[in-house]
PDB file of C-alpha atoms and ligand atoms in Angstrom:
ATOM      1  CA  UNK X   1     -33.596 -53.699  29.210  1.00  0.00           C
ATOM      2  CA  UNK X   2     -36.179 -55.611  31.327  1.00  0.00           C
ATOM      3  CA  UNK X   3     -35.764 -58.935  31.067  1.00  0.00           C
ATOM      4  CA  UNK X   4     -38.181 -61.835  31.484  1.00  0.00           C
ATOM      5  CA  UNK X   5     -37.937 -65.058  33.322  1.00  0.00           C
ATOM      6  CA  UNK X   6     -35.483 -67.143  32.376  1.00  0.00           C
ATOM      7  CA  UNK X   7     -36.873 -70.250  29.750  1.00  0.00           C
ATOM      8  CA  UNK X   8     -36.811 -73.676  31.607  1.00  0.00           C
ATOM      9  CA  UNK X   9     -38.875 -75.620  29.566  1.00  0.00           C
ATOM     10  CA  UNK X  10     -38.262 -76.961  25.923  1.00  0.00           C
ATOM     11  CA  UNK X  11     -42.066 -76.761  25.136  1.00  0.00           C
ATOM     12  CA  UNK X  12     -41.763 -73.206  25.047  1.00  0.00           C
ATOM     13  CA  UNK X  13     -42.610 -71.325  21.881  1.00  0.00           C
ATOM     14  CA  UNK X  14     -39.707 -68.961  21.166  1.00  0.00           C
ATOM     15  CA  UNK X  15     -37.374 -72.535  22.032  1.00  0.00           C
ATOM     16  CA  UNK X  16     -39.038 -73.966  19.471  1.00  0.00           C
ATOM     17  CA  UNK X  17     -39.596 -71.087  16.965  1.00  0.00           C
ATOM     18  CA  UNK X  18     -35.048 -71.200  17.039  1.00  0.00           C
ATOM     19  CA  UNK X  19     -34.699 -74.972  17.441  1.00  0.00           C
ATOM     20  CA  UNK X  20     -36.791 -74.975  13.772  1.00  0.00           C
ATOM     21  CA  UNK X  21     -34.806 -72.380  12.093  1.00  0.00           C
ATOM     22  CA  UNK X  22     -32.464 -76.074  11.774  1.00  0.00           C
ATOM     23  CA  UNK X  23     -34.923 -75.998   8.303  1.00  0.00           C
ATOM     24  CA  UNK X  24     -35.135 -74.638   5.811  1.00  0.00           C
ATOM     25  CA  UNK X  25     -38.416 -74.077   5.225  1.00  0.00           C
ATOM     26  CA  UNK X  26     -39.064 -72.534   8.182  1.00  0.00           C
ATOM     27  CA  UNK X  27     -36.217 -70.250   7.562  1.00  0.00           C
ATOM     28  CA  UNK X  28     -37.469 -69.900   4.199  1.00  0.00           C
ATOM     29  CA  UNK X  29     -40.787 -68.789   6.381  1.00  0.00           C
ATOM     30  CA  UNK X  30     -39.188 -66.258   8.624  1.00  0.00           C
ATOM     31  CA  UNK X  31     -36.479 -64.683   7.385  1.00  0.00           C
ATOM     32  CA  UNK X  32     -34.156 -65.571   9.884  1.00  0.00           C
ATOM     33  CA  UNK X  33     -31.097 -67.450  10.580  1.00  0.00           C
ATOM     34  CA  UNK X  34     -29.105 -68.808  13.521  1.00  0.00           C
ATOM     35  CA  UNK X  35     -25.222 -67.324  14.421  1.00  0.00           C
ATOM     36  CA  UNK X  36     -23.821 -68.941  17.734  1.00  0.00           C
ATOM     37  CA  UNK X  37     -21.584 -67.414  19.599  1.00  0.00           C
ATOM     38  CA  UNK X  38     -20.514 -63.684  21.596  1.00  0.00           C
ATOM     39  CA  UNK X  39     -17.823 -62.535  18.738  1.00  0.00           C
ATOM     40  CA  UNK X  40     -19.731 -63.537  15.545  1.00  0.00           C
ATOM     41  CA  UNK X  41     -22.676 -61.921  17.131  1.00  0.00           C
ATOM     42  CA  UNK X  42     -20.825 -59.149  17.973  1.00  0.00           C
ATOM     43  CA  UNK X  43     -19.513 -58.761  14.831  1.00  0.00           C
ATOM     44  CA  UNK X  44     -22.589 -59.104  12.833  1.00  0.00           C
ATOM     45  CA  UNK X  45     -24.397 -56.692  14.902  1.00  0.00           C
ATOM     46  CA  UNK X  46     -21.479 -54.176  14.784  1.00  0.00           C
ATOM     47  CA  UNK X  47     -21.605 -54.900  11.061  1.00  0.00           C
ATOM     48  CA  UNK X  48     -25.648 -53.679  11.468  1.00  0.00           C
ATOM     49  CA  UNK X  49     -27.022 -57.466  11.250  1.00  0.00           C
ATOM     50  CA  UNK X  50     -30.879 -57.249  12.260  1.00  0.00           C
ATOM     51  CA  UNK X  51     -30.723 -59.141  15.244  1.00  0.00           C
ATOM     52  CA  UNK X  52     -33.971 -60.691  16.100  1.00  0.00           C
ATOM     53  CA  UNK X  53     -34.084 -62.987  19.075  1.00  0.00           C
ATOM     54  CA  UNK X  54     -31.188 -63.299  21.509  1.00  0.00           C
ATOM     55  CA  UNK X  55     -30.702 -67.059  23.443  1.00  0.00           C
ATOM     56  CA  UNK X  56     -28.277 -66.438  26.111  1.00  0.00           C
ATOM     57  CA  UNK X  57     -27.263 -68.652  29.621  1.00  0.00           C
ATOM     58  CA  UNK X  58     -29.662 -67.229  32.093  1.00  0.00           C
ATOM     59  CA  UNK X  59     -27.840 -64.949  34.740  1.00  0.00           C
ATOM     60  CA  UNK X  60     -24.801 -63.745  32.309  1.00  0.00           C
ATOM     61  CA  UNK X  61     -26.922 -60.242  31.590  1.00  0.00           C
ATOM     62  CA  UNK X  62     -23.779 -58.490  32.620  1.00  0.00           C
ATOM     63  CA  UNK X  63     -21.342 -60.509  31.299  1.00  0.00           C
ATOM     64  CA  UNK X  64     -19.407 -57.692  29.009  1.00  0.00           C
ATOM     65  CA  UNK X  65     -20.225 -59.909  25.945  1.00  0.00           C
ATOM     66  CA  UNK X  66     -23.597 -60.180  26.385  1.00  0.00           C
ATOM     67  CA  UNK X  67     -24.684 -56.697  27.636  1.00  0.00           C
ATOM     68  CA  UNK X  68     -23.814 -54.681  24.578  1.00  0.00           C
ATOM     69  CA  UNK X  69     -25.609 -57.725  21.894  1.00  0.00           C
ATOM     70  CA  UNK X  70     -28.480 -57.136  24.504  1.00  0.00           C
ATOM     71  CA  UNK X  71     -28.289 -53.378  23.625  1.00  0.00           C
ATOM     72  CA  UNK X  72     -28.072 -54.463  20.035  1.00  0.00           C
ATOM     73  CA  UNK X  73     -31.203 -56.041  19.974  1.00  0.00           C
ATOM     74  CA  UNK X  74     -33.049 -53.344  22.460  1.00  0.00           C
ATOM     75  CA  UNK X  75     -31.925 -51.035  19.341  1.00  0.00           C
ATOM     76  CA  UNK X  76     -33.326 -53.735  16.426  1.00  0.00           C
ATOM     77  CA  UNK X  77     -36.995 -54.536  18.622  1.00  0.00           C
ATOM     78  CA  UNK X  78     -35.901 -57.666  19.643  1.00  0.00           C
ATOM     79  CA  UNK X  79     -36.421 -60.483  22.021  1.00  0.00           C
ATOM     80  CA  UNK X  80     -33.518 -61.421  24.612  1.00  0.00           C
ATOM     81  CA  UNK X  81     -34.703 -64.690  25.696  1.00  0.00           C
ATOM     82  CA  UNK X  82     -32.742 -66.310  29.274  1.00  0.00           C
ATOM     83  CA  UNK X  83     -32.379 -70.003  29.180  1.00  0.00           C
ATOM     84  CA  UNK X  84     -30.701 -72.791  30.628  1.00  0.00           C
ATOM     85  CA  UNK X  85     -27.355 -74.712  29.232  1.00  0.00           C
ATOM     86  CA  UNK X  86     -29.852 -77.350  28.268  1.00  0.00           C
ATOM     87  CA  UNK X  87     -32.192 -75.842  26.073  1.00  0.00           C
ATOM     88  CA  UNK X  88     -29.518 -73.942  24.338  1.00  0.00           C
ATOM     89  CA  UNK X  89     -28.127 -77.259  23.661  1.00  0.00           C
ATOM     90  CA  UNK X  90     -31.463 -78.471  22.260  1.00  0.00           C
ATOM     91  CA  UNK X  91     -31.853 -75.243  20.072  1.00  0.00           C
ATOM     92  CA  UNK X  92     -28.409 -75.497  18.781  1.00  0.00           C
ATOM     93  CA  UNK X  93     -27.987 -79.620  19.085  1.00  0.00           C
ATOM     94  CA  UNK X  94     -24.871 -79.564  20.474  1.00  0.00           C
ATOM     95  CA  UNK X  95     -24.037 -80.765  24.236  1.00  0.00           C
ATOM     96  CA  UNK X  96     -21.656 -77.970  24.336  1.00  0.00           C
ATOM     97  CA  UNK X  97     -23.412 -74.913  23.224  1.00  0.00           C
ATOM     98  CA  UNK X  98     -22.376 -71.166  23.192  1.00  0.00           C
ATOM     99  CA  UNK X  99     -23.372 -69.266  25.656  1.00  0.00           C
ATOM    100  CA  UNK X 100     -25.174 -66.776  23.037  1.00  0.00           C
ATOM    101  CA  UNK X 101     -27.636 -67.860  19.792  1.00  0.00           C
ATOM    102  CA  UNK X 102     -28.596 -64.926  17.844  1.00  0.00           C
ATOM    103  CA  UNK X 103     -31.448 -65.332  15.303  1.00  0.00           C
ATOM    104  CA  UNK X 104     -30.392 -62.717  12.621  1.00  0.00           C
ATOM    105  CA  UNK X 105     -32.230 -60.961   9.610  1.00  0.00           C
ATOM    106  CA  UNK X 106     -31.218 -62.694   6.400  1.00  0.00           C
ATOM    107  CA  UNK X 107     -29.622 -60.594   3.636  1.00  0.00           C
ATOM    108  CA  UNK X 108     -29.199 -61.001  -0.222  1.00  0.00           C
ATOM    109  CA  UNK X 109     -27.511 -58.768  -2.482  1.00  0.00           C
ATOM    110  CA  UNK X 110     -26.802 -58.112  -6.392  1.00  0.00           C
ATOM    111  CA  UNK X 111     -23.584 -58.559  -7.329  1.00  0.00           C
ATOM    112  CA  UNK X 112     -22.035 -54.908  -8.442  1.00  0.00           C
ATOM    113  CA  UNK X 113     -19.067 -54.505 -10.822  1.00  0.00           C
ATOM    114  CA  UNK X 114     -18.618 -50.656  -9.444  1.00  0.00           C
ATOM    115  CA  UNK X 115     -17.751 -52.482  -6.054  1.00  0.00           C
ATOM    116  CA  UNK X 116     -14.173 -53.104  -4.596  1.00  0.00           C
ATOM    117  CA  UNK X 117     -12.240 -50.172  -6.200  1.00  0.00           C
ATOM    118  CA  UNK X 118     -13.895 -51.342  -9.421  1.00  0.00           C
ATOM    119  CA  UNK X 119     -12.311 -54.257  -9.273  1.00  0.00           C
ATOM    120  CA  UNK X 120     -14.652 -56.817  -8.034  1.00  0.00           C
ATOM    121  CA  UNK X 121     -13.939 -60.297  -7.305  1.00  0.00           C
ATOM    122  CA  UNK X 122     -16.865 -62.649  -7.028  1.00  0.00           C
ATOM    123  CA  UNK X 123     -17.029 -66.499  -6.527  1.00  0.00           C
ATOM    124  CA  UNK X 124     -19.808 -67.966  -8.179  1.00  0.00           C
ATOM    125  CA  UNK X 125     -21.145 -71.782  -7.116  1.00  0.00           C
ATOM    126  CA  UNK X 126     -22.523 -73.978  -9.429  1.00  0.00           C
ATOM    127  CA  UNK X 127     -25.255 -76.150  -7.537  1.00  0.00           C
ATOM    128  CA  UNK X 128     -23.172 -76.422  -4.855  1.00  0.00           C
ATOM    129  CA  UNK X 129     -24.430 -78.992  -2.188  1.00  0.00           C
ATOM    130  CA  UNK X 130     -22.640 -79.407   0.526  1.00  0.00           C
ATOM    131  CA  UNK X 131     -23.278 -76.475   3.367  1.00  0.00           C
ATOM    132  CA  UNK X 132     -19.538 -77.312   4.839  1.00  0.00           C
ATOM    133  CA  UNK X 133     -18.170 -76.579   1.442  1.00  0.00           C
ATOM    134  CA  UNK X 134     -20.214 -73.632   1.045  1.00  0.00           C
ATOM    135  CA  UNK X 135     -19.199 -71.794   4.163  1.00  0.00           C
ATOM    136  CA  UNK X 136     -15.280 -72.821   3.814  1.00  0.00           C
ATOM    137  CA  UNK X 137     -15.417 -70.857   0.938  1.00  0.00           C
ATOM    138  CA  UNK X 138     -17.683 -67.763   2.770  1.00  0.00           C
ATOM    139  CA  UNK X 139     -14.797 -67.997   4.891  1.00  0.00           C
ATOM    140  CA  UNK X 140     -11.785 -68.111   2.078  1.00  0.00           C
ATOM    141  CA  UNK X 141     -13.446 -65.572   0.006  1.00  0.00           C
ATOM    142  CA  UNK X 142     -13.676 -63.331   3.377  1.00  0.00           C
ATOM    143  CA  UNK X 143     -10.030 -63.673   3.543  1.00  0.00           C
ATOM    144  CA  UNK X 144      -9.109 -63.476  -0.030  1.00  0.00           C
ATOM    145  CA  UNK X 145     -10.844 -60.025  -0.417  1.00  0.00           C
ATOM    146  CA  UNK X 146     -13.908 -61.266  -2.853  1.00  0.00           C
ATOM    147  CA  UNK X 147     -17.319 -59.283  -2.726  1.00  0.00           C
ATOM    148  CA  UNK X 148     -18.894 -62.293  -1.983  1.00  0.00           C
ATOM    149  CA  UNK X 149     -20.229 -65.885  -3.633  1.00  0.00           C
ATOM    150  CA  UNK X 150     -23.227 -65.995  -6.075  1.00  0.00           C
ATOM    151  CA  UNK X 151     -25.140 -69.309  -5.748  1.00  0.00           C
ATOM    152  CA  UNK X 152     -25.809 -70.406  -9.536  1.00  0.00           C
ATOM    153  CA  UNK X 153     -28.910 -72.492  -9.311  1.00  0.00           C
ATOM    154  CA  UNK X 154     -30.356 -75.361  -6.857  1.00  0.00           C
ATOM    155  CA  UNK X 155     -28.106 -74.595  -3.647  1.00  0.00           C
ATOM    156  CA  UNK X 156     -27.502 -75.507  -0.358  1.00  0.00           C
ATOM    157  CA  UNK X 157     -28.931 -72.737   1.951  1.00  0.00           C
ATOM    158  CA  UNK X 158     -26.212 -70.208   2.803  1.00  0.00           C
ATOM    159  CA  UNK X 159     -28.146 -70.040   6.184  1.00  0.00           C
ATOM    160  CA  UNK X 160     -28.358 -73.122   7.279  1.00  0.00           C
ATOM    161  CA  UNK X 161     -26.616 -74.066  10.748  1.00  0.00           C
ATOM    162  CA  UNK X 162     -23.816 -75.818   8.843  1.00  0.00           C
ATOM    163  CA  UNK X 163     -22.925 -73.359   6.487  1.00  0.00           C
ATOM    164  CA  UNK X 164     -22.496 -70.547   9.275  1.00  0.00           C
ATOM    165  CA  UNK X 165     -20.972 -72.620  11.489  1.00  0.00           C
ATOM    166  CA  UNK X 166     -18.317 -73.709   8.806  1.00  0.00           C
ATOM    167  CA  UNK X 167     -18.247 -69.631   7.944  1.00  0.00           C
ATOM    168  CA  UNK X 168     -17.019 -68.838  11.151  1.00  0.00           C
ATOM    169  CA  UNK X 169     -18.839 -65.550  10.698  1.00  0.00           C
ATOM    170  CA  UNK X 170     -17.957 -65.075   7.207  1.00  0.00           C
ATOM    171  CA  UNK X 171     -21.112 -64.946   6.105  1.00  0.00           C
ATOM    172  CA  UNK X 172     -21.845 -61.524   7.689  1.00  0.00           C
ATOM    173  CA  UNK X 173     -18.857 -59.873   5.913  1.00  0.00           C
ATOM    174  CA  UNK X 174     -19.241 -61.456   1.994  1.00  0.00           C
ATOM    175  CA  UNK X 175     -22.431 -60.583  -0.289  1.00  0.00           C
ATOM    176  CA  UNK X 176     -24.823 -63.403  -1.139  1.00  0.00           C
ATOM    177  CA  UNK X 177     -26.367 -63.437  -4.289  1.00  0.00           C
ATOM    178  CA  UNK X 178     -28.472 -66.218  -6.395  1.00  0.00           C
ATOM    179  CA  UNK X 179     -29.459 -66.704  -9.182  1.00  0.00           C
ATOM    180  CA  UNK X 180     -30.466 -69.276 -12.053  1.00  0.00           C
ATOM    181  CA  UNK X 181     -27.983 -70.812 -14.770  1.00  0.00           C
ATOM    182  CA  UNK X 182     -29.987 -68.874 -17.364  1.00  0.00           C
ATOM    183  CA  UNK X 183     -29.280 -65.305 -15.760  1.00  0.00           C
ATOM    184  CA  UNK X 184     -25.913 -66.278 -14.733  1.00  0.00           C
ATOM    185  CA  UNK X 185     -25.097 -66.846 -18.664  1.00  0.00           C
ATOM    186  CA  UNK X 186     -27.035 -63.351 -18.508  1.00  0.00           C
ATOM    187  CA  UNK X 187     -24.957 -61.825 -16.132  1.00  0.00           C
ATOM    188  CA  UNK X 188     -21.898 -62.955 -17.107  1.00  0.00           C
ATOM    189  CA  UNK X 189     -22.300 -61.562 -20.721  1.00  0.00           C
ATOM    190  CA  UNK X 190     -22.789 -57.800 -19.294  1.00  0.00           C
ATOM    191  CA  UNK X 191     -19.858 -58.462 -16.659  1.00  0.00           C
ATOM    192  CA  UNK X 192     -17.151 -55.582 -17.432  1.00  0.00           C
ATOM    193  CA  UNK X 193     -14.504 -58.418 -16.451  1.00  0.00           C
ATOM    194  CA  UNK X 194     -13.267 -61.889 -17.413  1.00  0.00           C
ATOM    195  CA  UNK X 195     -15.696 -65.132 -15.730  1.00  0.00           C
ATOM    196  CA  UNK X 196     -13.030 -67.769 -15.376  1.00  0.00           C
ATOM    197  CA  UNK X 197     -14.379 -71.162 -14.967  1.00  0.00           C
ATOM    198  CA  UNK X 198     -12.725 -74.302 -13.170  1.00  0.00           C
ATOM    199  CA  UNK X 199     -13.002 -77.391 -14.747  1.00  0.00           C
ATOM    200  CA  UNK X 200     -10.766 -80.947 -14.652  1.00  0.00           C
ATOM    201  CA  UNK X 201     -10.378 -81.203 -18.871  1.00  0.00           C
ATOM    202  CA  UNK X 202      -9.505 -77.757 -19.092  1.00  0.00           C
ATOM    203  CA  UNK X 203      -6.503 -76.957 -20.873  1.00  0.00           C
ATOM    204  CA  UNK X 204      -5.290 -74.085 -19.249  1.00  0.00           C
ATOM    205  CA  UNK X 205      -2.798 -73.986 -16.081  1.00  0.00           C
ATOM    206  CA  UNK X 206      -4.567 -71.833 -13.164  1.00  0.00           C
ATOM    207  CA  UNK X 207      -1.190 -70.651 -12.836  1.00  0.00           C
ATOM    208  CA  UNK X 208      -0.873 -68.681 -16.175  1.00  0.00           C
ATOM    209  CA  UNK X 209      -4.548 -67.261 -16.328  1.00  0.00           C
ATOM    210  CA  UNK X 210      -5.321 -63.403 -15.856  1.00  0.00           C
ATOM    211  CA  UNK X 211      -7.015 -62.430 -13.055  1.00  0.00           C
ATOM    212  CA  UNK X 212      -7.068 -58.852 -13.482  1.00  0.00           C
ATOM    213  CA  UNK X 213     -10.116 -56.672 -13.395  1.00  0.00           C
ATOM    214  CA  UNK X 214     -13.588 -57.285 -12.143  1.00  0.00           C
ATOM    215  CA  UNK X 215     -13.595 -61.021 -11.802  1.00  0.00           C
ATOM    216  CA  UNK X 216     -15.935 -63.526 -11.653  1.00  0.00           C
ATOM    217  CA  UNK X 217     -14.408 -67.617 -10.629  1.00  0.00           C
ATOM    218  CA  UNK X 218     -16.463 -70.022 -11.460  1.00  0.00           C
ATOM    219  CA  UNK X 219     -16.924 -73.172  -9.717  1.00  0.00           C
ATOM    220  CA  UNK X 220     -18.695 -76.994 -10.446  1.00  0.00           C
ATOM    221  CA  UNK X 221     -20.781 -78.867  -8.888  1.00  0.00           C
ATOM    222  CA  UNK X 222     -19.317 -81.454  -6.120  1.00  0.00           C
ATOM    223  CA  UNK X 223     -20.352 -84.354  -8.480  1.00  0.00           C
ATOM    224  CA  UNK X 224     -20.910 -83.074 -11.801  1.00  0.00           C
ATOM    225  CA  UNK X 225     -18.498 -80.490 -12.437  1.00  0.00           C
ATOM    226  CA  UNK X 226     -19.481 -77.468 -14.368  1.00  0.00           C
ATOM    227  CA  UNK X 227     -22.423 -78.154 -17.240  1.00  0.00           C
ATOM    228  CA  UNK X 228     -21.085 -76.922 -21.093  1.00  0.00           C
ATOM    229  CA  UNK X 229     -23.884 -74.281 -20.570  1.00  0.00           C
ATOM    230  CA  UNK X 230     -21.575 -72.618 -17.866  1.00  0.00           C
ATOM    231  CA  UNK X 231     -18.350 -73.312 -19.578  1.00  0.00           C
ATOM    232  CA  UNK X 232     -19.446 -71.354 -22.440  1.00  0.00           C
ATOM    233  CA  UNK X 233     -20.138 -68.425 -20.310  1.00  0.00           C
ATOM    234  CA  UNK X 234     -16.479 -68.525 -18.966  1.00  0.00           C
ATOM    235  CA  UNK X 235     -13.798 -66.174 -21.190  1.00  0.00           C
ATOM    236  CA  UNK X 236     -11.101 -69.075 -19.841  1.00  0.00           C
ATOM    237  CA  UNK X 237     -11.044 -72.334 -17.998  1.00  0.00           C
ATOM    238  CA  UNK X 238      -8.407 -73.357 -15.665  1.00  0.00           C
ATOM    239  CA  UNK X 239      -7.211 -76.333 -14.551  1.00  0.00           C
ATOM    240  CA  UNK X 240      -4.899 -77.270 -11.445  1.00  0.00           C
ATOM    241  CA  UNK X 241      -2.630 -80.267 -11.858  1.00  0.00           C
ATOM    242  CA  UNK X 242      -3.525 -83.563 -10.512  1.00  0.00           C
ATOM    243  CA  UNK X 243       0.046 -85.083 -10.399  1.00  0.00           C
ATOM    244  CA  UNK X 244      -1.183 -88.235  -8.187  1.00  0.00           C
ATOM    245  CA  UNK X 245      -4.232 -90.811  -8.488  1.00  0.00           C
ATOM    246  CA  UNK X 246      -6.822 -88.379  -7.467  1.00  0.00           C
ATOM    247  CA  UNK X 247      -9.033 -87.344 -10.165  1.00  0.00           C
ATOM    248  CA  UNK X 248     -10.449 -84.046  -8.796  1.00  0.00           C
ATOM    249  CA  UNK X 249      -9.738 -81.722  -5.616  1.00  0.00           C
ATOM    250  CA  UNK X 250     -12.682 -81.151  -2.507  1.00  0.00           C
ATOM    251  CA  UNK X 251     -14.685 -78.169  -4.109  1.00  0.00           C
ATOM    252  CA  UNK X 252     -13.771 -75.713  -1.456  1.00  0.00           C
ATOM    253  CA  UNK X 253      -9.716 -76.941  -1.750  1.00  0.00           C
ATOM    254  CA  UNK X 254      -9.682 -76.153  -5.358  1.00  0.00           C
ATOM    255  CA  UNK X 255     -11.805 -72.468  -4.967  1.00  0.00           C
ATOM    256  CA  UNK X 256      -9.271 -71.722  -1.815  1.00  0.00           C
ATOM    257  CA  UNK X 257      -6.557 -72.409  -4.440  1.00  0.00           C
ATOM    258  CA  UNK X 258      -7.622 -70.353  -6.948  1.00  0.00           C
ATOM    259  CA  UNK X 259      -8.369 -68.022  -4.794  1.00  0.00           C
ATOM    260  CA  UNK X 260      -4.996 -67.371  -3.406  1.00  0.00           C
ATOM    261  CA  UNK X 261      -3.667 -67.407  -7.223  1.00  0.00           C
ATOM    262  CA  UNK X 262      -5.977 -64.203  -7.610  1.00  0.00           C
ATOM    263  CA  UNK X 263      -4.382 -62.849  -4.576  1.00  0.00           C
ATOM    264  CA  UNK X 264      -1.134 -63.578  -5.712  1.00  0.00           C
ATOM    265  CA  UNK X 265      -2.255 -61.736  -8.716  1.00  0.00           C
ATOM    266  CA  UNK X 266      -4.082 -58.815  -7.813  1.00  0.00           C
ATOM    267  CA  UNK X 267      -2.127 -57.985  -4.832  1.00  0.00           C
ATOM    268  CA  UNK X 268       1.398 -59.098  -4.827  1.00  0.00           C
ATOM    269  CA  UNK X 269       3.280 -59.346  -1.551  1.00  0.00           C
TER     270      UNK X 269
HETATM  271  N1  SAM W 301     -16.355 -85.218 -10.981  1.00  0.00           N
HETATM  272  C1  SAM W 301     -16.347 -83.789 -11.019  1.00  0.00           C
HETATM  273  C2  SAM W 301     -15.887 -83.282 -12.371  1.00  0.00           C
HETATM  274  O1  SAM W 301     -15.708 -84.117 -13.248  1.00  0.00           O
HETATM  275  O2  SAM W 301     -15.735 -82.093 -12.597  1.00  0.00           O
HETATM  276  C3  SAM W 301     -15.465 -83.298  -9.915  1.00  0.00           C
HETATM  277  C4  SAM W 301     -15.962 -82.045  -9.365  1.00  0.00           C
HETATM  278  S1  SAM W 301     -14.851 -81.300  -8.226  1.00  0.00           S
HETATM  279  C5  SAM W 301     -15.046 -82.260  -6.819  1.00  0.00           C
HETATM  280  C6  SAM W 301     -15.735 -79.824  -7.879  1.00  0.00           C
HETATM  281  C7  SAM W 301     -15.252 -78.630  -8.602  1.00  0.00           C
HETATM  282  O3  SAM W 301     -13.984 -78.231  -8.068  1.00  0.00           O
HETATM  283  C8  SAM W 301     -15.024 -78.778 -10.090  1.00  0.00           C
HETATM  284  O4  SAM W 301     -16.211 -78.628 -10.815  1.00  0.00           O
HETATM  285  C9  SAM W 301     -14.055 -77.629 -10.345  1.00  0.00           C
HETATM  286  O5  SAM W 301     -14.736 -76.399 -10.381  1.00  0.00           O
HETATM  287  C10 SAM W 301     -13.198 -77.676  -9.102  1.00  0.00           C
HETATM  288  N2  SAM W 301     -11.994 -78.512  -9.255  1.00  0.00           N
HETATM  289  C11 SAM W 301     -11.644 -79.551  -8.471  1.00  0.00           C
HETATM  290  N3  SAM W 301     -10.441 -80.005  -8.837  1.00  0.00           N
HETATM  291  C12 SAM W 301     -10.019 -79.239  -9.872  1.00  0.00           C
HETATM  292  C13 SAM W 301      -8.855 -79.195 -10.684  1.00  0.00           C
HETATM  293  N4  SAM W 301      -7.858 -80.050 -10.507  1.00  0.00           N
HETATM  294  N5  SAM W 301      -8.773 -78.248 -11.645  1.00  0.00           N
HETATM  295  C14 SAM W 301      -9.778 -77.362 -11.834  1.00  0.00           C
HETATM  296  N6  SAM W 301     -10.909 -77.351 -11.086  1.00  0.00           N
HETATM  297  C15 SAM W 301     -11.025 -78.267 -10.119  1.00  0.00           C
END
């Protein structure tokens, strides 16, 4: 691959054009999204990620990292863009930036209850907010064998820099879906398996639910919890003891929890 001059200056376009995918509108604009780092972009592109634009430290063509994401994106039509440490700093605004930004192809999907042997497990997020919640639980789910997370209503963007970063590549191996509460309820009611909601007054011990079957675990929001228009959708809610003061768990402690019950579950040691 040819490539061209390395970037010095932060007034360049294509510097800028990455720097903005930091929001969401302009991701919301292009498409695209921002993975740092030589093994997540190695792994989404060996995954068959559309990688877009590569922002790499200027003279490390032939590092053996770099050369075969630069074939990657030869392969997709796109840009390999040379820098220096400081403007990959600027486009990922951290002082000690990877030595690779990739600016991927974003992907949705529809959740599928033929998937995983037929026995799908999805996580589905009720408005959640936080983008360090959401991509702890990209990355439990990941590791906990779910299909992916389905983003029920106003959420925080599964592509923002946060989120992937708190992925840790995650988000290139789980499906992303969205939807509103109205077709969730929809959804939910044609599911072939049980939706099991989370929720503090429920009555139910996570330990003695079912988690059999196609699966769908239902989460609240960080604030409000889950709305009775969810809860009615669920076939059971759970609850996990609070034995101390606390009154709730972090959102992405209490899915990881549940999560590993299902495992527990569906796949005993
Ligand atoms: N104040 C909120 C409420 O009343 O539900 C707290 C929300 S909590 C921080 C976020 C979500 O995590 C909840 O909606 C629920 O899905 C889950 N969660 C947290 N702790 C839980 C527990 N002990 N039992 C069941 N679900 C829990």
């Amino acid at each position: 691959m040819n490539l061209p001059d390395p970037i010095t200056s932060a007034a360049n376009a294509e510097v800028k054009r990455l720097r903005a995918l930091h929001e969401r509108k302009y991701r919301r604009q292009t498409g695209w999204f921002l993975a740092e780092g030589t093994r997540i972009c190695t792994e989404a592109v060996s995954l068959g990620w559309r990688l877009h634009r590569l922002a790499f430290l200027a003279g490390r063509e032939n590092d053996r990292h770099v050369r075969p994401l630069l074939e990657a994106l030869e392969r997709d039509g796109g840009r390999a863009l040379p820098m220096t440490e400081s403007l990959l700093g600027r486009i990922s605004r951290k002082d000690n930036p990877q030595m690779v930004l990739g600016a991927f192809e974003q992907h949705l999907t529809t959740p599928d209850a033929r998937s995983g042997s037929g026995s799908p497990l999805w996580v589905a997020l009720d408005r959640v907010r936080d983008p360090g919640n959401l991509g702890t639980i990209m990355r439990t789910a990941d590791a906990t064998g779910a299909e992916g997370v389905i983003l029920v209503g106003d959420c925080t963007d599964p592509y923002s820099v946060e989120a992937v970063r708190a992925s840790m590549g995650a988000v290139f191996n789980v499906g992303i879906a969205m939807m509103g509460a109205d077709a969730f309820v929809d959804f939910a009611a044609t599911w072939p398996g049980r939706t099991i909601g989370t929720a503090l007054p429920a009555s139910s011990d996570y330990r003695d639910a079912d988690y059999q079957g196609p699966l769908i675990l239902l989460m609240g929001n960080e604030q409000s919890g889950l709305p009775d228009q969810l809860v009615e959708a669920c076939d059971t809610v759970i609850r996990m003891p609070m034995l101390g003061r606390s009154d709730s768990l972090n959102l992405a402690v209490a899915t990881g929890v549940t999560l590993y019950e299902a495992l527990r579950h569906r796949h005993p040691a």
